[in-house]
Coordinates of C-alpha atoms in Angstrom, one line a residue:
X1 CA -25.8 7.2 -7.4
X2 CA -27.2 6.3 -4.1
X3 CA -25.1 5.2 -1.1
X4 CA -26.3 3.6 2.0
X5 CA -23.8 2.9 4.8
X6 CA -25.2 0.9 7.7
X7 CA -24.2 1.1 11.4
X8 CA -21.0 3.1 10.9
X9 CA -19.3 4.7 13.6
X10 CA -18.7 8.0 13.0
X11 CA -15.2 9.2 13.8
X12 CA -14.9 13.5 13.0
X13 CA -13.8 15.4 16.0
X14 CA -16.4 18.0 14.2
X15 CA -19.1 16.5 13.2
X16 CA -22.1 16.5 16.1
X17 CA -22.5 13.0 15.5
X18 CA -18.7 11.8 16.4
X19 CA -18.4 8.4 18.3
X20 CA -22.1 7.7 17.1
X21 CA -23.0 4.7 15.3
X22 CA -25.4 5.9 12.5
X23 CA -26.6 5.0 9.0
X24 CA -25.3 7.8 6.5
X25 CA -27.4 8.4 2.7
X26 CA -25.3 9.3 0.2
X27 CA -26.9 10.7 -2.6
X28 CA -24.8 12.0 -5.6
X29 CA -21.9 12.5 -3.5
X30 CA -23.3 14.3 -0.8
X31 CA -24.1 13.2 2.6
X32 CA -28.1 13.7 2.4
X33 CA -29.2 11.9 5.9
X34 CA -28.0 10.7 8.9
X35 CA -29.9 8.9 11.2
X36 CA -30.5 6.3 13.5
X37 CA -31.5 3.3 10.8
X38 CA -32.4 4.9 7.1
X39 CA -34.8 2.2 5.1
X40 CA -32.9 0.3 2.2
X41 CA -35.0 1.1 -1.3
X42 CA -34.7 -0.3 -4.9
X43 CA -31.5 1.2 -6.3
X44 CA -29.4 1.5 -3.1
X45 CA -26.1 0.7 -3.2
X46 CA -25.6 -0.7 0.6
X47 CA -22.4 -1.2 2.6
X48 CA -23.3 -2.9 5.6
X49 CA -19.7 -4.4 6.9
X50 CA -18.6 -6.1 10.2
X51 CA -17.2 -3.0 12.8
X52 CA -17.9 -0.3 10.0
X53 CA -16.1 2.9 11.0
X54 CA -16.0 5.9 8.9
X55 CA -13.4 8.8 9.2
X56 CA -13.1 12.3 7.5
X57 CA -11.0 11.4 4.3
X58 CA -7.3 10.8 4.9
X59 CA -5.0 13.0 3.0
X60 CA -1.2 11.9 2.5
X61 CA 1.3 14.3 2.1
X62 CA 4.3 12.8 0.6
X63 CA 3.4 9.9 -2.0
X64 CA 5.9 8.8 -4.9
X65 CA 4.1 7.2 -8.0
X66 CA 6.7 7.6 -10.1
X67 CA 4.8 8.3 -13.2
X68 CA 6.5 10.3 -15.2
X69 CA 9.6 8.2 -15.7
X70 CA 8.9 5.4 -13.5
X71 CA 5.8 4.0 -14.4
X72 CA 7.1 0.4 -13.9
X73 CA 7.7 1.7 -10.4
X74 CA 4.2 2.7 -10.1
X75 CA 1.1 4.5 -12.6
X76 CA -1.0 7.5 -11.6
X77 CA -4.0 5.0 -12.3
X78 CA -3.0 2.2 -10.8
X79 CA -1.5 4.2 -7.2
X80 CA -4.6 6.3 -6.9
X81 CA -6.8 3.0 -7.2
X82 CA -4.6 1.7 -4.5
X83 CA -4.7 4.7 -1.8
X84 CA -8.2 4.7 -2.3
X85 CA -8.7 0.8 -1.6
X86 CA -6.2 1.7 1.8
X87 CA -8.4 4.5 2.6
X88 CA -6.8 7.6 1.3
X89 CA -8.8 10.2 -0.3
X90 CA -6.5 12.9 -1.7
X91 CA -2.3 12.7 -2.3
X92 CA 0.3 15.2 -2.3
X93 CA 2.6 13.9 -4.9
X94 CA 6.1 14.1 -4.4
X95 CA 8.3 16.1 -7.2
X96 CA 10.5 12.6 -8.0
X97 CA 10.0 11.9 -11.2
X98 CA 11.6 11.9 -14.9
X99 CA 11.6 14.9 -15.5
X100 CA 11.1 16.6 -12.1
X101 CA 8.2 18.2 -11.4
X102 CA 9.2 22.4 -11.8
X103 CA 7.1 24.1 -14.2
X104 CA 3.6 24.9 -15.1
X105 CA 3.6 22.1 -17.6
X106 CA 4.4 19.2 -15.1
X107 CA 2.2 20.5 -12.5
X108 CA -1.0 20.5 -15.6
X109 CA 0.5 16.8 -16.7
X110 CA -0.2 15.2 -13.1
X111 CA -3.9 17.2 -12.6
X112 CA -4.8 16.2 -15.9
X113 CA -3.7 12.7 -15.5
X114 CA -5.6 12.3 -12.6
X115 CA -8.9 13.8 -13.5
X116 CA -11.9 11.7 -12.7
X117 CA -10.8 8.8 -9.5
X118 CA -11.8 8.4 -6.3
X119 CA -8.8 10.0 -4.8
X120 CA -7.9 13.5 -5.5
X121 CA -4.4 14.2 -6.8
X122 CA -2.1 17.4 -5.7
X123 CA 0.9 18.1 -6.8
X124 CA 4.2 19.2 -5.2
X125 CA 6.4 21.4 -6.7
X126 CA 10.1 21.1 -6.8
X127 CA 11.7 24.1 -5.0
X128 CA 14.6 24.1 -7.0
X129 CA 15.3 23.2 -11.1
X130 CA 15.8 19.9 -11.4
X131 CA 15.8 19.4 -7.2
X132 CA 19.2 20.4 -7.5
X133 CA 19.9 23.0 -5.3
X134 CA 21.3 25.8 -7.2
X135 CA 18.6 27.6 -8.5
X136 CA 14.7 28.6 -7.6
X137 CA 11.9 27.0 -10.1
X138 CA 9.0 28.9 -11.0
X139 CA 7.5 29.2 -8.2
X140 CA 4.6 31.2 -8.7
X141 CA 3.7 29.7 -12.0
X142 CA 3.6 26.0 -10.1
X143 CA 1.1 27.9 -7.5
X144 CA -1.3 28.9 -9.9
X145 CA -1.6 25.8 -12.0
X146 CA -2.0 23.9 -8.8
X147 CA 1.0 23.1 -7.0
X148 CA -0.1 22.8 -3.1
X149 CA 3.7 23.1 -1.6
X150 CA 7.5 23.5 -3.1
X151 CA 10.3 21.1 -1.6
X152 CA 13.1 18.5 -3.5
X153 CA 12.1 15.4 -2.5
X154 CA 14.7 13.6 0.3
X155 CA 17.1 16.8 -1.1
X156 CA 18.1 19.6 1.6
X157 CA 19.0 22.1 0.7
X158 CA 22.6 23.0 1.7
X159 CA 22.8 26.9 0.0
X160 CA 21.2 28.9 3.8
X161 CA 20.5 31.9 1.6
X162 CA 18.8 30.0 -1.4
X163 CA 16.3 28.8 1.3
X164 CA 16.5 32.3 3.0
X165 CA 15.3 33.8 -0.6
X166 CA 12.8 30.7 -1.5
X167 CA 11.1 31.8 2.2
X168 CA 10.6 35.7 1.4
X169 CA 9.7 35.2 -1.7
X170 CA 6.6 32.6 -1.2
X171 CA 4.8 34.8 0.8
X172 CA 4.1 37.0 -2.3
X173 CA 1.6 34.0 -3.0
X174 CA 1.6 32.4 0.2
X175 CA 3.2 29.6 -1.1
X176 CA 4.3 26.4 1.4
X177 CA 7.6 25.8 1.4
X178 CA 9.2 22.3 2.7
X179 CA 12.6 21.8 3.9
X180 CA 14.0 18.0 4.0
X181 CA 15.6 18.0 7.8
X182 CA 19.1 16.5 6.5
X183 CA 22.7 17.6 6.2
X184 CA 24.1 15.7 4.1
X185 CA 28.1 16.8 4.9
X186 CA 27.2 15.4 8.6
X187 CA 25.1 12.6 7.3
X188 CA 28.2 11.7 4.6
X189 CA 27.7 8.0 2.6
X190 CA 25.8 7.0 6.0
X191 CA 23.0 4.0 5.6
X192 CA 21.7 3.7 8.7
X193 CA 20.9 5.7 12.4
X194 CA 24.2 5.8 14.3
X195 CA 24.4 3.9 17.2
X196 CA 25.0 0.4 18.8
X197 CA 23.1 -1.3 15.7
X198 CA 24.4 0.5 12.8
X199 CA 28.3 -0.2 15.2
X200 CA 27.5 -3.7 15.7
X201 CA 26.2 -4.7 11.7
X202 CA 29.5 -2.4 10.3
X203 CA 27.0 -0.2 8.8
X204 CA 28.2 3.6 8.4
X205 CA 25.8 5.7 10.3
X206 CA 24.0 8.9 10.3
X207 CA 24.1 10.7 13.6
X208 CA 20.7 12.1 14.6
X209 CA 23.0 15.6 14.3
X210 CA 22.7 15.3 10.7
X211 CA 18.9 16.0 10.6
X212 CA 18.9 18.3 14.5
X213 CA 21.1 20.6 13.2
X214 CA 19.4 20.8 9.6
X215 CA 15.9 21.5 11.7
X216 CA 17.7 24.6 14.0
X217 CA 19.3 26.2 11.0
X218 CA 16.1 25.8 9.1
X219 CA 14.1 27.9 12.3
X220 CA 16.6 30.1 12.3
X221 CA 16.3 31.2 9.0
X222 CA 12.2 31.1 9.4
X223 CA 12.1 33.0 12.4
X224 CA 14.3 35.9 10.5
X225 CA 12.3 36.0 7.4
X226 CA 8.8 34.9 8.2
X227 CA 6.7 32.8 6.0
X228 CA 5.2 29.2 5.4
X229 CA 7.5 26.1 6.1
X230 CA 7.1 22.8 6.7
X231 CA 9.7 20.0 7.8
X232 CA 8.6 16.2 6.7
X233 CA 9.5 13.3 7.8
X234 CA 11.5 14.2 11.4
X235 CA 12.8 11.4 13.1
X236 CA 14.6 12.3 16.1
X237 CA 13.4 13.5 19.8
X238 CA 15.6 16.6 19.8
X239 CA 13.9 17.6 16.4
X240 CA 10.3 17.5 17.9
X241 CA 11.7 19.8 20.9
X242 CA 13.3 21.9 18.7
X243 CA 9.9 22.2 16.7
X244 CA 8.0 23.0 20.1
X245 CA 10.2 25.5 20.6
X246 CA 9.5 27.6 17.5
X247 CA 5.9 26.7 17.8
X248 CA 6.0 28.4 20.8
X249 CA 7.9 31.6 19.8
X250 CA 4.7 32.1 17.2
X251 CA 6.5 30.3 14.1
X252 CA 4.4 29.3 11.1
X253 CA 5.5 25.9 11.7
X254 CA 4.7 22.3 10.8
X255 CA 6.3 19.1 10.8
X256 CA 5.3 15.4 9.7
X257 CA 6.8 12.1 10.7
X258 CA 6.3 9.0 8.7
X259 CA 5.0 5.7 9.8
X260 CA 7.3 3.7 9.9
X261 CA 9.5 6.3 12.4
X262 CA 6.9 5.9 14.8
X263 CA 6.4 2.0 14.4
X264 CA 9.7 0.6 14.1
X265 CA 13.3 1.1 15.5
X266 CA 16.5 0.2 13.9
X267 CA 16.2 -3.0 15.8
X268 CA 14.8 -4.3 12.7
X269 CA 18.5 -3.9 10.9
X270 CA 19.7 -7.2 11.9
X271 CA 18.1 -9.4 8.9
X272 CA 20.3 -6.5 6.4
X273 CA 16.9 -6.3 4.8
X274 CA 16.9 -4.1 2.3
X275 CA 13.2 -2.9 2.8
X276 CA 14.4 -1.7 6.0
X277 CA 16.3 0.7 4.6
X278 CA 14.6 3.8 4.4
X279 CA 15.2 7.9 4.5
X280 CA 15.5 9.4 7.6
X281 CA 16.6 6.0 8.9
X282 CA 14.7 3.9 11.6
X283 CA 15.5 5.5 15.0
X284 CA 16.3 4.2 18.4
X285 CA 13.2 3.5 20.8
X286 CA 13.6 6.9 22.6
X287 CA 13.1 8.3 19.5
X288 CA 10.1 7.0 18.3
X289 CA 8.5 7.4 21.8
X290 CA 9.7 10.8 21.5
X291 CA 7.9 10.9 17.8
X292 CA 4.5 8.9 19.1
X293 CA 4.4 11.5 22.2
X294 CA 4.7 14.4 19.5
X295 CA 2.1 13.4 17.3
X296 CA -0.7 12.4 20.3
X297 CA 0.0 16.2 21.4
X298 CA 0.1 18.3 18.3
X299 CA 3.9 19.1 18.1
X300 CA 3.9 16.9 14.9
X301 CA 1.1 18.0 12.9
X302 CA 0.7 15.1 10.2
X303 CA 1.4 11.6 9.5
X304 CA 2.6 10.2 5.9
X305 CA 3.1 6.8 4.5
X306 CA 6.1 8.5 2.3
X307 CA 4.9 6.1 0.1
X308 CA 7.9 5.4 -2.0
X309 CA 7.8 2.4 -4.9
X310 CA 10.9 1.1 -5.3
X311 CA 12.0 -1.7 -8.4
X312 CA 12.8 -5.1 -7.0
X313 CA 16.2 -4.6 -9.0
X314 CA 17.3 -1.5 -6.6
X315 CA 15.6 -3.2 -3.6
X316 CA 17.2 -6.7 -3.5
X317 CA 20.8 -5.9 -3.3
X318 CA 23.2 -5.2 -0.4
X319 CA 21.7 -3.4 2.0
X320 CA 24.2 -0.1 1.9
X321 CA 23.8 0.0 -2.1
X322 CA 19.9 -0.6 -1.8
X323 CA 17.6 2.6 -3.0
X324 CA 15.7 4.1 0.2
X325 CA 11.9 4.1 0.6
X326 CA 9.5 2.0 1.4
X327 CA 5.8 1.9 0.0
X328 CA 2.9 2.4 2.4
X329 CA -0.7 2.6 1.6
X330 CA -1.8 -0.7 2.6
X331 CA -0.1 -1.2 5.9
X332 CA -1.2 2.8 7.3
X333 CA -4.1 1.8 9.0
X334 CA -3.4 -1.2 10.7
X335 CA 0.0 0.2 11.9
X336 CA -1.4 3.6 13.3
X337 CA -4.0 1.8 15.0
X338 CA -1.8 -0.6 17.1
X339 CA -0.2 2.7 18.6
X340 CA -2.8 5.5 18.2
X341 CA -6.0 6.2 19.4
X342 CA -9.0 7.0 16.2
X343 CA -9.1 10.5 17.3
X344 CA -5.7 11.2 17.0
X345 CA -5.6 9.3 13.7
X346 CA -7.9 11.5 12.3
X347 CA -6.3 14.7 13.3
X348 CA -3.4 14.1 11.7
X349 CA -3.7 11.8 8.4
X350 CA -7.2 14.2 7.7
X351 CA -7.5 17.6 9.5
X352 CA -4.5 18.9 10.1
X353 CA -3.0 18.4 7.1
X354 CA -6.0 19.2 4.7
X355 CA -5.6 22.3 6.8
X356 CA -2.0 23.1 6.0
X357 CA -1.8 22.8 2.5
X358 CA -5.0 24.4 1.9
X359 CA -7.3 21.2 1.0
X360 CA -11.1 21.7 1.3
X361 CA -12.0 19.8 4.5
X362 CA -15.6 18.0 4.7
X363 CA -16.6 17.2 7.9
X364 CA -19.4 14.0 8.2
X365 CA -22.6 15.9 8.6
X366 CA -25.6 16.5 6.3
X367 CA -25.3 18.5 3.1
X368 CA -21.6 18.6 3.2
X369 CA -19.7 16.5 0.9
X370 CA -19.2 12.8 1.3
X371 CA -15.1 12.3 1.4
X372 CA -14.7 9.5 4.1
X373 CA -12.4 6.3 4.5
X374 CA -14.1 3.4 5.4
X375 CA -12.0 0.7 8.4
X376 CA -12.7 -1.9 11.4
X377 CA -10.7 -1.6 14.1
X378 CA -10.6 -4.8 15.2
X379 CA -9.0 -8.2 14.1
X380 CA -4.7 -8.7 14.4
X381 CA -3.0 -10.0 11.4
X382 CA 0.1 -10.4 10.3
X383 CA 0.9 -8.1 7.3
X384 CA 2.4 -10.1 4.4
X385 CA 2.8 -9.8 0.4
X386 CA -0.6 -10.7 -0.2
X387 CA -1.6 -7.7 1.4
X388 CA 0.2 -5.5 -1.0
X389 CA -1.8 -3.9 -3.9
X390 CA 1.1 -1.5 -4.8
X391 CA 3.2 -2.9 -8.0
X392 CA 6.1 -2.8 -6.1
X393 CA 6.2 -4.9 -3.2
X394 CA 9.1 -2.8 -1.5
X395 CA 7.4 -2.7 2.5
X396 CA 9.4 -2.2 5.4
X397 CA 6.0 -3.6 7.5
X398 CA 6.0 -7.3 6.4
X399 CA 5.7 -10.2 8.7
X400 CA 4.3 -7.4 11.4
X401 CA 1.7 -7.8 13.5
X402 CA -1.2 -4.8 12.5
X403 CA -4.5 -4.4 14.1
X404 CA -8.0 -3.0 12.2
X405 CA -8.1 -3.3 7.9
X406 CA -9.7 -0.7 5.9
X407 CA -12.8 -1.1 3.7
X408 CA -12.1 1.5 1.2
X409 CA -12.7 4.6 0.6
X410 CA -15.7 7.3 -0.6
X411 CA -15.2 10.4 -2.5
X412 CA -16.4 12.0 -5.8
X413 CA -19.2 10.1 -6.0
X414 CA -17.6 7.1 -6.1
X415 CA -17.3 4.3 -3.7
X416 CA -14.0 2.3 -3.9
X417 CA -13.8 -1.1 -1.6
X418 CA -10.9 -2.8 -1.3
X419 CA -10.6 -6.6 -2.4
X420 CA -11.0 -8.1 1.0
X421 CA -14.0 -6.1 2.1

């Protein structure tokens, strides 16, 4: 197959032609030209769109699809189709599903399953059997069928010396270990951030203590046995210091902050909308500032949707009985790019964390691989239901104001464009 994209500016911090507006051929999947204006032929298959841009391909690191044991959640079909129509071309799936993803077995099932879209599937591993805690899964046999990382989904892990053992023993393999930044004794049956919302509304609360001190204890332990670990989804300002800190003492160190932590505060509490209700919880304003600040300078190495599909049934209840999560593919874009600049975007929804968990990375140059998501930056709308392609319709960003819509995505020889493009 034969691609032609016209008059696409080129956004890859490491490609020569970045910030250049260029036609790019495509020719069975690899990038075969790029050049000022390429001649259309017979057989072409020609995207020529209003503000084309085209990026490195984004990579997120914590999706749920809930397939096996959730499928009316969410399929493996259906979810990859949707990340690649909002622009993703690879996902790390999250290990929360029926049964939990910790053997050799489950890792094979999702690979398998997902052999042949547009958007490239990797599996997480559950640290621990069954995510509960007590005792290490297999590990090494996870690694070798193709588990990129090992973490319990939204579960800490409260045993120090469980995680202590799970961090000397990875670097037999070099395995990627992820800690989720939350003690749960601290954070108790709290729903919400702790503060003057959470007092006001008579929701419990959960002090930004609860994830802090989970963050030091968890670069304690890294800094006395070495390794590979990586903290998602921080929300708090004292947890990005705490992570510059042992980024600075030499730490094999990363962190990731979901979208909606940098977008929106818990403000947004006041409706008791369960959609809002989400794991961390929103922050206050100095926190997300804190969070936006970390990202732009490298102190928080990747964004995530922590795209999380959610049954309508567990989602339109009382808000302190709800289900956390919030889905996230659709809305990425057009949130990041009302608060980020494309350069930044990049950096951390492509290179950083293909980088991290060891994904090949293709920069947009000739003879290298064509794995790119496809936007405009331009036109503000106001994200509603109709936007949503996910099956469940559990998003924290409707009735916001977003900026820029993607076009879809190209990778594996296969061009996917979303609806509206």
């Amino acid at each position: 197959m034969t691609t032609l994209l016209k008059s696409a500016t080129i956004i890859d911090t490491s490609s020569p032609f970045h910030n250049q507006t260029k036609d790019i051929l495509i020719i069975d999947g690899t990038i075969s030209k790029i050049d000022d204006n390429i001649s259309t032929e017979d057989g072409y298959q020609t995207v020529e769109l209003n503000d084309l841009h085209v990026s490195t391909g984004w990579f997120d690191t914590s999706v749920s699809l809930g397939e096996p044991g959730y499928e009316e959640r969410e399929t493996i079909k259906h979810g990859l189709n949707v990340a690649a129509q909002s622009g993703f071309t690879a996902v790390a799936v999250n290990p929360n599903t029926q049964p939990i993803t910790e053997n050799k077995a489950a890792i094979e099932f999702l690979i398998n399953k997902a052999n042949g879209f547009a958007t490239d599937l990797f599996p997480i591993g559950a640290l621990t059997q069954k995510s509960e805690g007590v005792e290490m899964a297999e590990l090494f046999d996870m690694q070798q069928s193709g588990a990129i990382a090992f973490g319990d989904y939204k579960k800490p892990i409260a045993n120090d010396n469980l995680l202590k053992i799970a961090l000397l023993y990875a670097q037999n393999f070099n395995g990627l270990v992820m800690s989720f930044p939350k003690n749960k004794a601290i954070a108790g049956e709290g729903v919400a951030n702790e503060g003057v919302n959470s007092t006001i509304l008579g929701l419990k609360g959960i002090p930004s203590l609860a994830e802090e001190i989970q963050v030091a204890r968890d670069l304690f332990l890294l800094e006395y046995t070495g390794g590979k670990l990586h903290i998602p989804t921080i929300s708090t300002a004292k947890s990005v210091n705490l992570i510059k800190e042992a980024k600075e003492k030499g730490l094999d160190i990363t962190c990731s902050v979901s979208i909606h932590n940098l977008f929106l505060t818990d403000d947004e509490l006041h409706g008791f909308d369960a959609r809002k209700k989400v794991n961390p919880p929103l922050r206050t304003k100095e926190d997300t500032a804190a969070l936006i600040e970390g990202v732009k300078n490298g102190i928080i190495d990747i964004i995530t949707t922590d795209h999380n599909p959610i049954d309508i049934e567990y989602k339109k209840v009382e808000f302190s009985t709800a289900k956390d999560g919030t889905i996230g593919f659709e809305s990425a874009f057009g949130a990041l790019n009302t608060i980020l600049d494309l350069e930044t975007i990049q950096r951390s929804l492509s290179i950083t964390p293909k980088q991290r968990f060891g994904i090949e990375f293709n920069g947009i140059q000739e003879n290298s691989k064509a794995n790119l998501s496809l936007f405009s930056t331009k036109d503000e709308y106001t994200f509603s239901e109709k936007d949503v392609l996910s099956t469940s319709k559990n998003s924290i960003f409707f009735d916001k104001t977003l900026k820029g819509k993607v076009y879809g995505s190209y990778n594996n020889n296969q061009l996917i464009l979303a609806n509206h493009a």
